[in-house]
């Protein structure tokens, strides 16, 4: 598969982006803090995701991404009869995380959101996380050149803004699969990826999947 047409992130030296899944292992490179597999969601996954967004709900799982997880997710979804394509994609991504990070246990959260979850730019205090959005706007992230890390954390008097250049904000597109390093990644304690939930207008909906190797 040829490389995708890339946004401004192409020029960001700590970001890797491509339409092929082979880009995801680049997260193991020391300088890379975000690896993005760009993709266009197939219509069946889009329709399956839309069918689940009729009410507020969330699904959490800590364990193996196996048939038990598959069955539990189906039971928790609002429209299980329309869930096949979404469940298969979640399981495929969870299995990929387990394989890539050589673990049998993953932490999965699939959430239907109707408001911004984490509006401030921040860095996760964990080694690595997979993100993808099935409905609504994708997560936003910053190149290192647009971050004042002294501004990270809860707002307090005298603390500067973490964002230094609003024009540099990057956004994952619908369906993109990203692996992001947090401050818990060895050697990345002071340079984990800074990101946030996207702003959402009244009436917006978002279906977000996160997967953490455990």
One Martini backbone bead per residue (centre of mass of N, CA, C, O) as a GRO file, in nm:
protein
  214
    1UNK     BB    1   0.094   0.037   0.025
    2UNK     BB    2   0.081   0.353  -0.016
    3UNK     BB    3   0.137   0.640   0.088
    4UNK     BB    4  -0.008   0.890   0.228
    5UNK     BB    5  -0.148   1.190   0.248
    6UNK     BB    6   0.004   1.430   0.438
    7UNK     BB    7   0.022   1.638   0.675
    8UNK     BB    8   0.208   1.838   0.879
    9UNK     BB    9   0.329   1.584   1.031
   10UNK     BB   10   0.559   1.515   0.830
   11UNK     BB   11   0.750   1.756   0.969
   12UNK     BB   12   0.747   1.584   1.231
   13UNK     BB   13   1.001   1.417   1.400
   14UNK     BB   14   0.788   1.261   1.622
   15UNK     BB   15   0.627   1.162   1.360
   16UNK     BB   16   0.423   0.891   1.225
   17UNK     BB   17   0.282   0.836   0.884
   18UNK     BB   18   0.044   0.591   0.750
   19UNK     BB   19  -0.156   0.347   0.572
   20UNK     BB   20   0.022   0.138   0.709
   21UNK     BB   21   0.066  -0.082   0.974
   22UNK     BB   22   0.388  -0.055   0.981
   23UNK     BB   23   0.393   0.219   1.148
   24UNK     BB   24   0.340   0.135   1.449
   25UNK     BB   25   0.635   0.023   1.533
   26UNK     BB   26   0.766   0.316   1.544
   27UNK     BB   27   0.718   0.365   1.852
   28UNK     BB   28   1.011   0.234   1.926
   29UNK     BB   29   1.128   0.485   1.850
   30UNK     BB   30   1.277   0.727   2.024
   31UNK     BB   31   1.157   0.991   1.862
   32UNK     BB   32   0.879   0.863   1.875
   33UNK     BB   33   0.532   0.969   1.995
   34UNK     BB   34   0.373   0.917   1.711
   35UNK     BB   35   0.163   0.666   1.549
   36UNK     BB   36  -0.003   0.668   1.224
   37UNK     BB   37  -0.291   0.507   1.094
   38UNK     BB   38  -0.437   0.566   0.815
   39UNK     BB   39  -0.804   0.573   0.761
   40UNK     BB   40  -1.097   0.446   0.608
   41UNK     BB   41  -1.393   0.376   0.703
   42UNK     BB   42  -1.601   0.148   0.665
   43UNK     BB   43  -1.937   0.144   0.627
   44UNK     BB   44  -2.003  -0.080   0.839
   45UNK     BB   45  -1.865   0.064   1.079
   46UNK     BB   46  -2.016   0.328   1.073
   47UNK     BB   47  -2.302   0.205   1.110
   48UNK     BB   48  -2.238   0.053   1.372
   49UNK     BB   49  -2.160   0.303   1.539
   50UNK     BB   50  -2.421   0.471   1.505
   51UNK     BB   51  -2.612   0.252   1.642
   52UNK     BB   52  -2.468   0.307   1.943
   53UNK     BB   53  -2.569   0.638   1.958
   54UNK     BB   54  -2.855   0.659   2.153
   55UNK     BB   55  -2.677   0.649   2.421
   56UNK     BB   56  -2.527   0.643   2.712
   57UNK     BB   57  -2.196   0.482   2.728
   58UNK     BB   58  -1.969   0.214   2.852
   59UNK     BB   59  -1.662   0.022   2.803
   60UNK     BB   60  -1.482  -0.221   3.005
   61UNK     BB   61  -1.148  -0.388   2.984
   62UNK     BB   62  -0.952  -0.653   3.159
   63UNK     BB   63  -0.764  -0.851   2.934
   64UNK     BB   64  -0.830  -1.062   2.700
   65UNK     BB   65  -0.888  -1.048   2.340
   66UNK     BB   66  -1.146  -1.243   2.341
   67UNK     BB   67  -1.445  -1.404   2.339
   68UNK     BB   68  -1.533  -1.280   2.608
   69UNK     BB   69  -1.508  -0.990   2.521
   70UNK     BB   70  -1.694  -1.005   2.279
   71UNK     BB   71  -1.953  -1.081   2.442
   72UNK     BB   72  -1.954  -0.842   2.643
   73UNK     BB   73  -1.976  -0.616   2.438
   74UNK     BB   74  -2.244  -0.700   2.314
   75UNK     BB   75  -2.412  -0.674   2.581
   76UNK     BB   76  -2.339  -0.347   2.613
   77UNK     BB   77  -2.477  -0.270   2.363
   78UNK     BB   78  -2.751  -0.105   2.234
   79UNK     BB   79  -2.697  -0.257   1.925
   80UNK     BB   80  -2.620  -0.577   1.872
   81UNK     BB   81  -2.735  -0.634   1.577
   82UNK     BB   82  -2.517  -0.383   1.475
   83UNK     BB   83  -2.207  -0.481   1.593
   84UNK     BB   84  -2.002  -0.653   1.430
   85UNK     BB   85  -1.800  -0.450   1.297
   86UNK     BB   86  -1.709  -0.310   1.555
   87UNK     BB   87  -1.611  -0.554   1.718
   88UNK     BB   88  -1.399  -0.655   1.515
   89UNK     BB   89  -1.223  -0.400   1.530
   90UNK     BB   90  -1.162  -0.398   1.830
   91UNK     BB   91  -1.030  -0.679   1.836
   92UNK     BB   92  -0.807  -0.630   1.631
   93UNK     BB   93  -0.668  -0.399   1.791
   94UNK     BB   94  -0.622  -0.555   2.054
   95UNK     BB   95  -0.446  -0.778   1.927
   96UNK     BB   96  -0.227  -0.586   1.822
   97UNK     BB   97  -0.135  -0.480   2.096
   98UNK     BB   98  -0.063  -0.751   2.223
   99UNK     BB   99   0.151  -0.822   2.011
  100UNK     BB  100   0.335  -0.566   2.008
  101UNK     BB  101   0.363  -0.587   2.354
  102UNK     BB  102   0.370  -0.871   2.469
  103UNK     BB  103   0.056  -0.939   2.567
  104UNK     BB  104  -0.249  -1.067   2.734
  105UNK     BB  105  -0.311  -0.769   2.843
  106UNK     BB  106  -0.586  -0.535   2.821
  107UNK     BB  107  -0.712  -0.198   2.807
  108UNK     BB  108  -1.056  -0.123   2.751
  109UNK     BB  109  -1.221   0.172   2.595
  110UNK     BB  110  -1.567   0.243   2.519
  111UNK     BB  111  -1.705   0.568   2.424
  112UNK     BB  112  -1.992   0.765   2.462
  113UNK     BB  113  -1.992   1.108   2.369
  114UNK     BB  114  -2.133   1.462   2.452
  115UNK     BB  115  -1.848   1.564   2.561
  116UNK     BB  116  -1.571   1.694   2.669
  117UNK     BB  117  -1.327   1.519   2.844
  118UNK     BB  118  -1.018   1.657   2.768
  119UNK     BB  119  -0.960   1.994   2.715
  120UNK     BB  120  -0.673   1.975   2.807
  121UNK     BB  121  -0.358   1.980   2.767
  122UNK     BB  122  -0.174   1.663   2.782
  123UNK     BB  123  -0.003   1.394   2.964
  124UNK     BB  124   0.030   1.074   2.998
  125UNK     BB  125   0.076   0.841   3.285
  126UNK     BB  126   0.201   0.636   3.053
  127UNK     BB  127   0.340   0.460   2.810
  128UNK     BB  128   0.083   0.358   2.619
  129UNK     BB  129  -0.162   0.440   2.349
  130UNK     BB  130  -0.462   0.372   2.190
  131UNK     BB  131  -0.634   0.553   1.921
  132UNK     BB  132  -0.988   0.584   1.822
  133UNK     BB  133  -1.245   0.710   1.595
  134UNK     BB  134  -1.593   0.639   1.496
  135UNK     BB  135  -1.720   0.919   1.604
  136UNK     BB  136  -1.636   1.213   1.521
  137UNK     BB  137  -1.390   1.379   1.651
  138UNK     BB  138  -1.059   1.388   1.686
  139UNK     BB  139  -0.779   1.398   1.832
  140UNK     BB  140  -0.550   1.625   1.976
  141UNK     BB  141  -0.216   1.754   1.887
  142UNK     BB  142   0.136   1.826   1.959
  143UNK     BB  143   0.407   1.966   1.884
  144UNK     BB  144   0.687   2.046   2.054
  145UNK     BB  145   0.701   2.349   1.935
  146UNK     BB  146   0.389   2.401   2.084
  147UNK     BB  147   0.524   2.358   2.381
  148UNK     BB  148   0.470   2.430   2.733
  149UNK     BB  149   0.542   2.225   3.000
  150UNK     BB  150   0.477   2.427   3.235
  151UNK     BB  151   0.151   2.415   3.147
  152UNK     BB  152   0.104   2.155   3.268
  153UNK     BB  153  -0.186   2.090   3.416
  154UNK     BB  154  -0.338   2.240   3.645
  155UNK     BB  155  -0.477   2.533   3.694
  156UNK     BB  156  -0.267   2.808   3.800
  157UNK     BB  157  -0.130   3.063   3.922
  158UNK     BB  158   0.120   3.141   3.672
  159UNK     BB  159   0.050   2.940   3.465
  160UNK     BB  160   0.106   2.857   3.164
  161UNK     BB  161   0.048   2.787   2.851
  162UNK     BB  162   0.095   2.505   2.665
  163UNK     BB  163   0.003   2.663   2.424
  164UNK     BB  164   0.195   2.847   2.160
  165UNK     BB  165   0.046   2.731   1.875
  166UNK     BB  166  -0.255   2.705   1.723
  167UNK     BB  167  -0.158   2.631   1.421
  168UNK     BB  168  -0.025   2.337   1.524
  169UNK     BB  169  -0.267   2.178   1.543
  170UNK     BB  170  -0.356   1.840   1.557
  171UNK     BB  171  -0.572   1.591   1.382
  172UNK     BB  172  -0.742   1.321   1.398
  173UNK     BB  173  -0.902   1.113   1.198
  174UNK     BB  174  -1.143   0.930   1.110
  175UNK     BB  175  -1.007   0.606   1.204
  176UNK     BB  176  -0.755   0.661   1.310
  177UNK     BB  177  -0.448   0.505   1.424
  178UNK     BB  178  -0.297   0.562   1.747
  179UNK     BB  179   0.023   0.586   1.895
  180UNK     BB  180   0.105   0.696   2.232
  181UNK     BB  181   0.321   0.856   2.435
  182UNK     BB  182   0.412   0.866   2.763
  183UNK     BB  183   0.577   0.928   3.068
  184UNK     BB  184   0.607   0.598   3.112
  185UNK     BB  185   0.817   0.594   2.903
  186UNK     BB  186   1.120   0.502   2.858
  187UNK     BB  187   1.276   0.816   2.789
  188UNK     BB  188   0.973   0.996   2.811
  189UNK     BB  189   0.923   1.175   3.071
  190UNK     BB  190   0.959   1.481   2.904
  191UNK     BB  191   0.806   1.378   2.594
  192UNK     BB  192   0.527   1.330   2.585
  193UNK     BB  193   0.236   1.342   2.438
  194UNK     BB  194   0.042   1.617   2.350
  195UNK     BB  195  -0.313   1.626   2.437
  196UNK     BB  196  -0.673   1.618   2.335
  197UNK     BB  197  -0.985   1.677   2.334
  198UNK     BB  198  -1.219   1.779   2.133
  199UNK     BB  199  -1.417   2.003   2.051
  200UNK     BB  200  -1.775   2.037   2.136
  201UNK     BB  201  -2.083   2.065   2.030
  202UNK     BB  202  -2.396   2.085   2.049
  203UNK     BB  203  -2.494   1.746   1.968
  204UNK     BB  204  -2.249   1.599   1.976
  205UNK     BB  205  -2.070   1.297   1.884
  206UNK     BB  206  -1.865   1.027   2.040
  207UNK     BB  207  -1.649   0.743   1.947
  208UNK     BB  208  -1.415   0.601   2.177
  209UNK     BB  209  -1.095   0.433   2.159
  210UNK     BB  210  -0.901   0.261   2.411
  211UNK     BB  211  -0.562   0.108   2.440
  212UNK     BB  212  -0.385  -0.081   2.692
  213UNK     BB  213  -0.112  -0.216   2.788
  214UNK     BB  214  -0.061  -0.465   3.078
   0.00000   0.00000   0.00000
